[in-house]
mmCIF file of C-alpha atoms in Angstrom:
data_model
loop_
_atom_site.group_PDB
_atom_site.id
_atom_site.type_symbol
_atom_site.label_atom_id
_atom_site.label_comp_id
_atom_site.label_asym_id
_atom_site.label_seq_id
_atom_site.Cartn_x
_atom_site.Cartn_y
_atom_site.Cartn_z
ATOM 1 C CA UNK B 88 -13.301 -8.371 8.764
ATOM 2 C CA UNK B 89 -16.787 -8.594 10.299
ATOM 3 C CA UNK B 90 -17.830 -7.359 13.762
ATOM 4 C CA UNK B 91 -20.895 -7.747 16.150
ATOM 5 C CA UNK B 92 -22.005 -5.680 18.695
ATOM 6 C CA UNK B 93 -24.726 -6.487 21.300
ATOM 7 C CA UNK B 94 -25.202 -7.423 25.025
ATOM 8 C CA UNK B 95 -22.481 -10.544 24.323
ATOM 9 C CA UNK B 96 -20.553 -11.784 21.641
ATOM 10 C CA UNK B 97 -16.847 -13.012 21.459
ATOM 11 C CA UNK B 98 -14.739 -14.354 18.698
ATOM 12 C CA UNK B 99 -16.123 -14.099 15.842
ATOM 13 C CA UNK B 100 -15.103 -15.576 12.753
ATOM 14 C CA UNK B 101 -15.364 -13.727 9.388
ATOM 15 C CA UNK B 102 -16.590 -17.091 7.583
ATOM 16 C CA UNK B 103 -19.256 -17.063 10.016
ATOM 17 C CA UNK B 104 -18.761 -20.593 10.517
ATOM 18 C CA UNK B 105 -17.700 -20.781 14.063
ATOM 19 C CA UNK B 106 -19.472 -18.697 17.331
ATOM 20 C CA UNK B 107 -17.321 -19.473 20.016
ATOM 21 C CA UNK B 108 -19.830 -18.022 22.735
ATOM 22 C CA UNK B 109 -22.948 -15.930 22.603
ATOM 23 C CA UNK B 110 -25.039 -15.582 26.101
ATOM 24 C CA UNK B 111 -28.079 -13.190 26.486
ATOM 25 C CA UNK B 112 -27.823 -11.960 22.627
ATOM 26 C CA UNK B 113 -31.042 -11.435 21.575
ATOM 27 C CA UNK B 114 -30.779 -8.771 18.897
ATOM 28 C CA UNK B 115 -28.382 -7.139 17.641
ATOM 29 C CA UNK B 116 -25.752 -5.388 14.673
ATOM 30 C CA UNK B 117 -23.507 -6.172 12.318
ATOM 31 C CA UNK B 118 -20.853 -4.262 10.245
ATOM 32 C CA UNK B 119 -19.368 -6.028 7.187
ATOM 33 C CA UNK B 120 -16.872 -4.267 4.715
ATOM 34 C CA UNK B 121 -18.615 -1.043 5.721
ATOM 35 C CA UNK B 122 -22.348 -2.013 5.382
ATOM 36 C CA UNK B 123 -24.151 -2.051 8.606
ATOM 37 C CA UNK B 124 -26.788 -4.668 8.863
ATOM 38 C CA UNK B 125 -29.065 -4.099 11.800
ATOM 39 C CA UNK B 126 -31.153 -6.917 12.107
ATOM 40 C CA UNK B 127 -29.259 -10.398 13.996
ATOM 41 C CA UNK B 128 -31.206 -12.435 15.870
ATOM 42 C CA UNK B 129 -30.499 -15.017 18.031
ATOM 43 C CA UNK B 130 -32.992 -17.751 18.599
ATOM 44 C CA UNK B 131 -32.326 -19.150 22.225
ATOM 45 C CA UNK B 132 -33.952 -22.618 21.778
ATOM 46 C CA UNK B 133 -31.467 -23.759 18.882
ATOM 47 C CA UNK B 134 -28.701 -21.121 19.825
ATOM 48 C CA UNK B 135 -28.600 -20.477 16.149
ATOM 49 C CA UNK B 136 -27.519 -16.803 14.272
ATOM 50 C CA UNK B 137 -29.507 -15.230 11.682
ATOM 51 C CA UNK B 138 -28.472 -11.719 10.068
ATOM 52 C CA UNK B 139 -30.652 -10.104 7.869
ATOM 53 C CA UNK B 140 -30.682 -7.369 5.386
ATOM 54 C CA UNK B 141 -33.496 -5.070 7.097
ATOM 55 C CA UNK B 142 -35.617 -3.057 4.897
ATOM 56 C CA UNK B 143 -35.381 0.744 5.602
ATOM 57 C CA UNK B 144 -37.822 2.170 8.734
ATOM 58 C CA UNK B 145 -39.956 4.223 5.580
ATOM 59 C CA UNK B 146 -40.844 0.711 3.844
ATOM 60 C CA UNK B 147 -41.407 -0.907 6.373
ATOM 61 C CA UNK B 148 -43.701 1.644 7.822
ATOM 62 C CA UNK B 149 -45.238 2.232 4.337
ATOM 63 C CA UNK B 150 -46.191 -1.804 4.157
ATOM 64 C CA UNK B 151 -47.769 -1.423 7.498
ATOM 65 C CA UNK B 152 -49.963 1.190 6.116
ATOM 66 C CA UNK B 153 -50.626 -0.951 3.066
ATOM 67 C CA UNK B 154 -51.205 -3.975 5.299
ATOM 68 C CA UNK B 155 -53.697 -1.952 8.232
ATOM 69 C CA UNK B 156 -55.665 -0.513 5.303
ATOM 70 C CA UNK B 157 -56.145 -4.039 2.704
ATOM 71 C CA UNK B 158 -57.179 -5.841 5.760
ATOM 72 C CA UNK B 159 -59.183 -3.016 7.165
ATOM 73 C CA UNK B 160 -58.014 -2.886 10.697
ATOM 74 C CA UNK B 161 -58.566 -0.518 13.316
ATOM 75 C CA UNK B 162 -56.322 2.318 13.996
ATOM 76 C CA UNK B 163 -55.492 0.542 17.349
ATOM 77 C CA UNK B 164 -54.176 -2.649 16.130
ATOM 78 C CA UNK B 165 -50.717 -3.058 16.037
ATOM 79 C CA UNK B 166 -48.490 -4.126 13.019
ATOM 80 C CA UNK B 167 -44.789 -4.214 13.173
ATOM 81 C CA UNK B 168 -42.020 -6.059 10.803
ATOM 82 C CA UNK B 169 -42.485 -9.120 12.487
ATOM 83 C CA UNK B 170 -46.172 -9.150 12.238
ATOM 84 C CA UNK B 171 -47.867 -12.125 10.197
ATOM 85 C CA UNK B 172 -50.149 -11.667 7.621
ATOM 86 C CA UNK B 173 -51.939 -14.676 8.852
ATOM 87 C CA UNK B 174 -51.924 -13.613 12.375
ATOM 88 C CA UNK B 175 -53.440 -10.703 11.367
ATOM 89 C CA UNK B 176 -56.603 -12.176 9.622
ATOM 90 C CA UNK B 177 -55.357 -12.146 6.331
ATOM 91 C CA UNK B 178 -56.140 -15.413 3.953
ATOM 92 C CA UNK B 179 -54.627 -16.380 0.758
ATOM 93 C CA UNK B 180 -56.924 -13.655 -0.984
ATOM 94 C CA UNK B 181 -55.847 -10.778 1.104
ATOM 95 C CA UNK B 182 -52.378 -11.772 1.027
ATOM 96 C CA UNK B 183 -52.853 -11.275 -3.065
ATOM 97 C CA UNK B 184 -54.669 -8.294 -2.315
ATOM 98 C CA UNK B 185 -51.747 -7.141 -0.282
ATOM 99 C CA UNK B 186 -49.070 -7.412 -3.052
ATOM 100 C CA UNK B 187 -50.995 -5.713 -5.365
ATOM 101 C CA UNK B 188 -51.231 -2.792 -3.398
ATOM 102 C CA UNK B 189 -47.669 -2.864 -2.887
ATOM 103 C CA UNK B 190 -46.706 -2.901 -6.412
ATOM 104 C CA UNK B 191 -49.153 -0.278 -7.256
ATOM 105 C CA UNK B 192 -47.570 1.899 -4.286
ATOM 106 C CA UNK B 193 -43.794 0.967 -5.178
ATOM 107 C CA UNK B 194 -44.226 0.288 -8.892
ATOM 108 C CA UNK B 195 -42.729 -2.572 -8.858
ATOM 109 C CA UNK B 196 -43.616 -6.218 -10.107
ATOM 110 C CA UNK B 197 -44.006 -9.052 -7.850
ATOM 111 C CA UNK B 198 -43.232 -12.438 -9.463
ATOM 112 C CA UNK B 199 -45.937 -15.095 -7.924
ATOM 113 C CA UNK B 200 -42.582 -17.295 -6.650
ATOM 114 C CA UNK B 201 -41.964 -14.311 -4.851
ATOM 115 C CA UNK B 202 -45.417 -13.580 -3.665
ATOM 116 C CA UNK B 203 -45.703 -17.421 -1.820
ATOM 117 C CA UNK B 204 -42.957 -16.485 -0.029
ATOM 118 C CA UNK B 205 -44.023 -13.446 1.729
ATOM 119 C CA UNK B 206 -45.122 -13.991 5.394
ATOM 120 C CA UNK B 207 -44.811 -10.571 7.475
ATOM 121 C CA UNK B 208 -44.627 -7.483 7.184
ATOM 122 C CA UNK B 209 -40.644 -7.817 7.467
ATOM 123 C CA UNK B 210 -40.626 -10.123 4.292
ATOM 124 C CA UNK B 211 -42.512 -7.762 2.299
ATOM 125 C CA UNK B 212 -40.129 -4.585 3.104
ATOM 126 C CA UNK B 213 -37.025 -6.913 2.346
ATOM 127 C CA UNK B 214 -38.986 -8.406 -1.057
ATOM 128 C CA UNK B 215 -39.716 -4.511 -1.910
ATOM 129 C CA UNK B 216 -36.302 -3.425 -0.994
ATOM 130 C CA UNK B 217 -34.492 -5.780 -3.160
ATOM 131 C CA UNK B 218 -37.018 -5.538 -6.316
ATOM 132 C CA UNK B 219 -36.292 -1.756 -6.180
ATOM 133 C CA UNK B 220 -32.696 -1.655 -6.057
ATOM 134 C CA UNK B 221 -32.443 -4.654 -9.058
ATOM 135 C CA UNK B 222 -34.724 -2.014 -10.802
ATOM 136 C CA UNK B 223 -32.270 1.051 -10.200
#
């Protein structure tokens, strides 16, 4: 049985394939066979759901460190999971640059399938997250 929490959300259904109302959801959690996911987001234009697995706070805030100090930003710019790496000034070289620093810092390897299809910030901390625990 799967349950949401958040500002609004009624009936459910475990398959996920039916929301029979959601107003003023914007983000919220899930609980599924005892895993907690803490990342759902509803987009309001298309009214559609989308739960994902969110990296742990400590990645994520170790790929922001990786990401402020590849691209050379100031200590006053902001980067969050949702940040772009594009928004951020970052071209296709940087983005490389990026992922090596990540595997070097993680010791992981980063196939280049992998690499295309890393974005933000968010992407990279889920993409790190799941490399590690295939590696454990």
């Amino acid at each position: 049985m799967a349950s949401i929490t958040g500002s609004s959300a009624t009936a459910m259904s475990c398959s996920f394939k039916e929301l029979n109302r959601v107003s003023n959801l914007k983000t919220s959690s899930l609980s599924f066979k005892g895993i907690s996911y803490s990342s759902i987001r509803v987009n309001p234009a298309t009214r559609r759901l989308s739960i994902t697995c969110a990296a742990k706070p400590e990645t994520v805030n170790k790929v922001c460190d990786i990401v402020k100090k590849q691209l050379a930003l100031s200590a006053g710019t902001e980067v969050c999971g949702d940040s772009k790496f594009a928004a951020l000034g970052a071209d296709s070289l940087d983005t490389v640059e990026i992922v090596m620093g990540l595997e070097e810092e993680f010791g992981i390897s980063v196939e280049e399938d992998s690499a295309h299809s890393i974005a933000t910030v968010q992407d990279a901390a889920d993409l790190i997250e799941d490399l590690i625990s295939k590696k454990a």
